XYZ file of C-alpha atoms in Angstrom:
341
model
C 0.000 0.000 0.000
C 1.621 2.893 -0.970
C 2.193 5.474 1.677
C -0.204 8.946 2.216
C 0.421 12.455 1.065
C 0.302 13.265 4.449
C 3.164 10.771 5.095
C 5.020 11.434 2.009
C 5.064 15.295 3.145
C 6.597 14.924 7.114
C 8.832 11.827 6.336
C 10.352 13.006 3.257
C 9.827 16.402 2.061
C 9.801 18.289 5.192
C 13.775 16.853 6.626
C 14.979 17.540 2.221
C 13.616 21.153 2.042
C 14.766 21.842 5.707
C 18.055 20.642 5.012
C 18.947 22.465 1.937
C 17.317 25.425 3.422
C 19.767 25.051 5.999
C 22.957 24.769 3.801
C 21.974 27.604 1.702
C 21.368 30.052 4.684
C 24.617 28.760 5.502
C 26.283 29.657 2.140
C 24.712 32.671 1.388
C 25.884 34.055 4.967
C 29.495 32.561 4.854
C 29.881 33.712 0.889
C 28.792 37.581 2.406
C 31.225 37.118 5.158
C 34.299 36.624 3.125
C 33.397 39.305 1.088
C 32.550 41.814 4.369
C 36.184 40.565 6.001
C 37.796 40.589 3.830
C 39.012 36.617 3.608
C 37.770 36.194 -0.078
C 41.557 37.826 -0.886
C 43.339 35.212 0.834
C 40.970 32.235 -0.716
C 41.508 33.660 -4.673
C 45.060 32.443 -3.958
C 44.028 28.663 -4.229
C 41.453 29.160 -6.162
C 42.978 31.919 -9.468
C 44.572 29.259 -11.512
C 40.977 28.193 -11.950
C 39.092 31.289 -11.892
C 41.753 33.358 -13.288
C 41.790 31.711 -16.480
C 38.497 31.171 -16.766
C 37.899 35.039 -16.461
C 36.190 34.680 -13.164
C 36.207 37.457 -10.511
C 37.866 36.146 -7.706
C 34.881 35.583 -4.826
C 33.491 32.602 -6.901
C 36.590 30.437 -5.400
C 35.041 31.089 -2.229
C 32.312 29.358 -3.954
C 34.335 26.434 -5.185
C 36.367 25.380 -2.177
C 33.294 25.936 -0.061
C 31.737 23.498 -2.658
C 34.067 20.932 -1.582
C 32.420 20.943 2.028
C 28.853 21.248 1.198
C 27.456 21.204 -2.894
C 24.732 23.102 -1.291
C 26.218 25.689 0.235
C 28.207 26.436 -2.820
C 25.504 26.575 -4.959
C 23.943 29.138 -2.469
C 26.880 31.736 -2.799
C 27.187 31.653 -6.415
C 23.009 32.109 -6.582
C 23.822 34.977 -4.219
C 26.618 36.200 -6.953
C 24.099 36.018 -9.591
C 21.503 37.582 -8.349
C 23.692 40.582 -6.505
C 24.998 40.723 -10.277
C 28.445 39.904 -9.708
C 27.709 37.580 -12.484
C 25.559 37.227 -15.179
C 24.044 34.190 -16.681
C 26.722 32.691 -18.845
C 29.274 33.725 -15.742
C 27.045 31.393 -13.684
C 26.872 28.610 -15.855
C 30.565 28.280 -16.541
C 31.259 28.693 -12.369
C 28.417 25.818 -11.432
C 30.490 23.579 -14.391
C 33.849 24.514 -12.391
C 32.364 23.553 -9.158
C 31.692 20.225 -10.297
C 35.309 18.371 -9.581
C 35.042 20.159 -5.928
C 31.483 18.398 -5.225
C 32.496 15.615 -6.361
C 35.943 15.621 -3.612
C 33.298 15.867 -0.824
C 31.428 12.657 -1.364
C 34.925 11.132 -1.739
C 35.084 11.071 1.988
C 30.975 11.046 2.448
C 30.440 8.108 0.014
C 32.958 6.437 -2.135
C 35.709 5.975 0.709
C 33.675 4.964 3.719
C 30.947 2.771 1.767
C 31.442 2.177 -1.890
C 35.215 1.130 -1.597
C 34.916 -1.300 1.420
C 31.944 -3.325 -1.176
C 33.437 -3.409 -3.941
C 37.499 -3.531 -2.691
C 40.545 -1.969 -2.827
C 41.531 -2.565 -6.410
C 38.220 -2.322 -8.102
C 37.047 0.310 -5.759
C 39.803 2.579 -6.586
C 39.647 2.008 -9.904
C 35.933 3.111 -10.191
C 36.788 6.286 -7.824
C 39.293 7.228 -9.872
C 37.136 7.171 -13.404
C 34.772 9.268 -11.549
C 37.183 11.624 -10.044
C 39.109 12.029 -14.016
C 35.189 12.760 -15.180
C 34.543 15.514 -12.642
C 38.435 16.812 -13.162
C 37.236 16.852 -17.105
C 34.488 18.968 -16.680
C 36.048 21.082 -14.380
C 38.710 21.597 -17.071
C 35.955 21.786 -19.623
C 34.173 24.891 -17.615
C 37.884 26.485 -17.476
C 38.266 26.288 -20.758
C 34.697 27.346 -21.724
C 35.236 30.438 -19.606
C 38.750 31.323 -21.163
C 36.720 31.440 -24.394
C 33.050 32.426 -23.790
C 34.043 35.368 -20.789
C 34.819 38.942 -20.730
C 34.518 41.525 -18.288
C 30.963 42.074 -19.636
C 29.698 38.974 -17.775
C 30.829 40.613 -14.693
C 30.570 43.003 -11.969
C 33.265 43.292 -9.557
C 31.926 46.074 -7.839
C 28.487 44.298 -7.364
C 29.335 42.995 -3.946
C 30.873 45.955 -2.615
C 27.997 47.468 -1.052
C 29.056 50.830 -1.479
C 30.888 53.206 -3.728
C 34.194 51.960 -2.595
C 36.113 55.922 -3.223
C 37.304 56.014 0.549
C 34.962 58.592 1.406
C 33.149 58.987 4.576
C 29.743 57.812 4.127
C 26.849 60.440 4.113
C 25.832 59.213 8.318
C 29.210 58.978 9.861
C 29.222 61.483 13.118
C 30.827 64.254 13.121
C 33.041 63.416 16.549
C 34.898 60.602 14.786
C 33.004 58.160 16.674
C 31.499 54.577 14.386
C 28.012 55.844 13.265
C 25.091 52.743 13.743
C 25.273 50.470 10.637
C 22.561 52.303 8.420
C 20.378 51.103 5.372
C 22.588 53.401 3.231
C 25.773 52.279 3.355
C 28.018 48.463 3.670
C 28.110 48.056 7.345
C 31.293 49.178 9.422
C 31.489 46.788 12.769
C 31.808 43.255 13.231
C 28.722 42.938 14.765
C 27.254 44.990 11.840
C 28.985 42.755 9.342
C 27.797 39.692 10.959
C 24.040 40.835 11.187
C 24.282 42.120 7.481
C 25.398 38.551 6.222
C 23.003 36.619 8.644
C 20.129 38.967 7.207
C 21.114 38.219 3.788
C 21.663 34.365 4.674
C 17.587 34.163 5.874
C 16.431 36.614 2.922
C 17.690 34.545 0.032
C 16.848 31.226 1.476
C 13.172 32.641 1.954
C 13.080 33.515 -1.891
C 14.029 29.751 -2.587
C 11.848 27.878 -0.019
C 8.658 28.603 -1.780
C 10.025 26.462 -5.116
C 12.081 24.260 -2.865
C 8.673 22.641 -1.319
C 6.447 23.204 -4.400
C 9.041 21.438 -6.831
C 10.279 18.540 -4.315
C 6.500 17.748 -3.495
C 5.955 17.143 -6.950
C 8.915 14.768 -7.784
C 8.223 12.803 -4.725
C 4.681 12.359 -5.215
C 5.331 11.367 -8.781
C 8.475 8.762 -7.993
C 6.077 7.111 -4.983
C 3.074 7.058 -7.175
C 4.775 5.881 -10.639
C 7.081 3.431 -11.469
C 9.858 5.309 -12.496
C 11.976 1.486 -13.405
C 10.188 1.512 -16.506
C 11.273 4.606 -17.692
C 15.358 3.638 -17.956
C 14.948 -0.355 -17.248
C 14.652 -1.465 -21.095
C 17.867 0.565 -21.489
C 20.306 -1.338 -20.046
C 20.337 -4.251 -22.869
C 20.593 -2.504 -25.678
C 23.507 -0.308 -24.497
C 25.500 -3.691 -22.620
C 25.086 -5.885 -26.159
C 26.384 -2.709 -27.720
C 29.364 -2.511 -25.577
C 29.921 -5.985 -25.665
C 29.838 -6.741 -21.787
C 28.869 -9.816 -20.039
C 25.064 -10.509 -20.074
C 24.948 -10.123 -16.090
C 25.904 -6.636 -16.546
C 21.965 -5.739 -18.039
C 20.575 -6.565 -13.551
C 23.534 -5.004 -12.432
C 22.856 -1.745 -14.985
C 19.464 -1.703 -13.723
C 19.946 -1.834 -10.387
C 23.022 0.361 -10.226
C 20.878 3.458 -12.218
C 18.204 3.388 -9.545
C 21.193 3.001 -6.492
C 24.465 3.284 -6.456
C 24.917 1.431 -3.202
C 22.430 -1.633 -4.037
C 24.075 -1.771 -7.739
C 27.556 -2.223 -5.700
C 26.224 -5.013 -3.733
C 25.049 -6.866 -7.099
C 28.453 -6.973 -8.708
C 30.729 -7.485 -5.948
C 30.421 -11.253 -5.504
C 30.046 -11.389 -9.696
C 33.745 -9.907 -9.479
C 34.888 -12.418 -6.671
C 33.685 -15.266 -9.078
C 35.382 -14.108 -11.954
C 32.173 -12.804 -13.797
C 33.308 -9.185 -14.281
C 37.129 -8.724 -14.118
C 38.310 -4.745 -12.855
C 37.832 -3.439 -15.886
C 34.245 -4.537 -16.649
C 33.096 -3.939 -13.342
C 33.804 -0.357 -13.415
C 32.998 -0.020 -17.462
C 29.473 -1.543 -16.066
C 28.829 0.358 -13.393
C 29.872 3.781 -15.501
C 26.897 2.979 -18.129
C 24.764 2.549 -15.135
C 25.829 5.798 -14.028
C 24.797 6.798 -17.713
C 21.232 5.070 -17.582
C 20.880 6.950 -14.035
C 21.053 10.292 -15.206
C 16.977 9.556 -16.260
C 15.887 9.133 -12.960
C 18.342 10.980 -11.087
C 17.975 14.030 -13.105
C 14.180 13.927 -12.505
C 14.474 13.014 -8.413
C 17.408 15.211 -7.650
C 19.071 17.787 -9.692
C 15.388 19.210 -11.229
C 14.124 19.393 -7.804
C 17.360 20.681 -6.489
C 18.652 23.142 -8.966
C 15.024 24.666 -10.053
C 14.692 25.350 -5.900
C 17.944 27.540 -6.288
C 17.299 29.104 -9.916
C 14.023 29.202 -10.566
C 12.712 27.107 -13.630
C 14.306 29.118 -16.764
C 18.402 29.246 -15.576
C 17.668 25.943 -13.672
C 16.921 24.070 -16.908
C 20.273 25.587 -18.068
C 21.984 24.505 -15.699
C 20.500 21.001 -15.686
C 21.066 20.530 -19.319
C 24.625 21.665 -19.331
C 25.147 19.318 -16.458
C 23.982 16.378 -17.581
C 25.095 16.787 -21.198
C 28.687 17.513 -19.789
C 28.333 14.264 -17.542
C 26.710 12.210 -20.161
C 29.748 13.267 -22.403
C 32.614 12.651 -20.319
C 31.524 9.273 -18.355
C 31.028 8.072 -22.326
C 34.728 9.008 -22.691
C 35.608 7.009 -20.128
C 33.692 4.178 -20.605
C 35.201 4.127 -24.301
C 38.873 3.980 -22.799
C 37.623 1.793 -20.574
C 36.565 -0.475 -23.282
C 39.704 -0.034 -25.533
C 42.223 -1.130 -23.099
């Protein structure tokens, strides 16, 4: 019996929305900190051989290596960037492409070392992490070089997150005995505490703008995935494209059940490797075109939901499309050198 809307709501919807709410309070607030203190100098350092030649302004690393601790939160400061104007559209998209190697570090040490390694072993498991970790590097590199090409100072604003004219001057409030004048609606704030309330206000204010999609958007994709069968959608897939690559006939379950979880699909080939069904190679080459069948459902459960809560629907599709195509592309690369070896 499948369970209520009422059910469906509190049990799943309720602890997703809440959570990314969370992170992007949490990004949006640390992303305006940097900027207030002045620590975004100090992170460009790490992060200008990326940005730099990708014609990035330099507070989008802050963006990137915060990525690399929470996807979410780094998502939230470059939605702040956007909207604040700091970049435009096509500045966005090649920023969220960069980010991708950096989101793809933390589940290294949330996923793929503590549970997906241990399953499938050392040799096998490192293999696999490693395919995934030269995809992410490749797009990474691809959004570099798109940037190098597509970017000019046009697509951005470097003065868009100053919060004030930035010539030195006294602003228009400051008292006339020298003392600090209350941080005022007119002008960046002066004091730490001011600093910190200005970036927790900003925190709460954009994540307010996004709830409202966040709960409309994840309802919907829930509803639908508990309601539907979803399986039939991708399931016929898998035999067409393992004939076509020419690897064993046990990889078509394995396909299937590796596109609809990653951690379940692990548990289905490990003993096939142990009994000589799949050698290394196979095993990950299988388990990369299930990551390529995934993208159906995955793209519908997770990134629409996800990305369409921090855009909106228009630049969300964007950024969906380039996403997966970019993915798509580069895990087929693999797979083919996979295959030629």
């Amino acid at each position: 019996m499948a369970p209520s809307v009422g059910s469906i709501l509190v049990g799943d919807v309720l602890p997703r929305v809440l959570t990314i709410a969370v992170a992007i309070a949490g990004g949006v607030t640390f992303a305006n900190l940097l900027v207030a203190f002045g620590v975004i100098d100090y992170i460009a350092t790490l992060s200008r051989p990326l940005t730099g030649p990708a014609n990035l302004p330099d507070e989008v690393g802050g963006a990137i290596i915060t990525t690399a601790a929470s996807t979410t939160a780094g998502y939230g400061m470059l939605a702040e960037y956007r909207d604040s104007g700091l970049l435009d559209d096509r500045a966005t998209l090649v920023a969220v492409t960069i980010n991708t190697f950096f989101g793809f570090v933390q589940h290294i040490f949330t996923f793929y070392a503590p549970v997906l390694i241990p399953i499938l072993g050392l040799r096998v498991g490192l293999l696999y992490v490693g395919a995934r970790a030269g995809v992410a590097l490749a797009i990474t590199l691809t959004g570099v070089a798109l940037g190098a090409l597509l970017l000019s100072a046009k697509n951005v604003d470097p003065e868009a997150m100053a919060g004030g004219e930035g010539d030195g001057e006294a602003p228009p409030d400051a008292r006339a005995d020298g003392g600090e004048s209350d941080d005022s609606e007119n002008g960046p704030p002066e004091t730490t505490r001011g600093k910190l309330r200005e970036a927790g206000r900003s925190g709460i204010e954009k994540t307010w703008d996004i709830l409202p999609r966040l709960v409309v958007v994840y309802t919907l994709v829930v509803l639908l995935t508990t309601y539907y069968d979803l399986e039939a959608l991708t399931g016929g897939a898998a035999d067409p494209l393992a004939t076509l690559t020419g690897l064993p006939s046990a990889a078509v379950p394995v396909i299937v059940v590796y596109a609809f979880d990653t951690t379940s699909g692990a548990v289905t080939i490990a003993p096939l490797i142990e009994d000589g069904v799949f050698t290394a190679r196979t095993a990950v080459a299988t388990m990369l075109l299930g990551g390529i069948v995934s993208f159906t459902v995955s793209t519908f459960k997770r990134s629409v939901p996800f990305q369409f809560g921090i855009w909106g629907t228009e630049f969300g599709t964007k950024v969906v499309v380039v996403n997966t195509t970019l993915k798509v592309v580069w895990i087929a690369v693999a797979l083919a050198l996979l295959l030629a070896v």
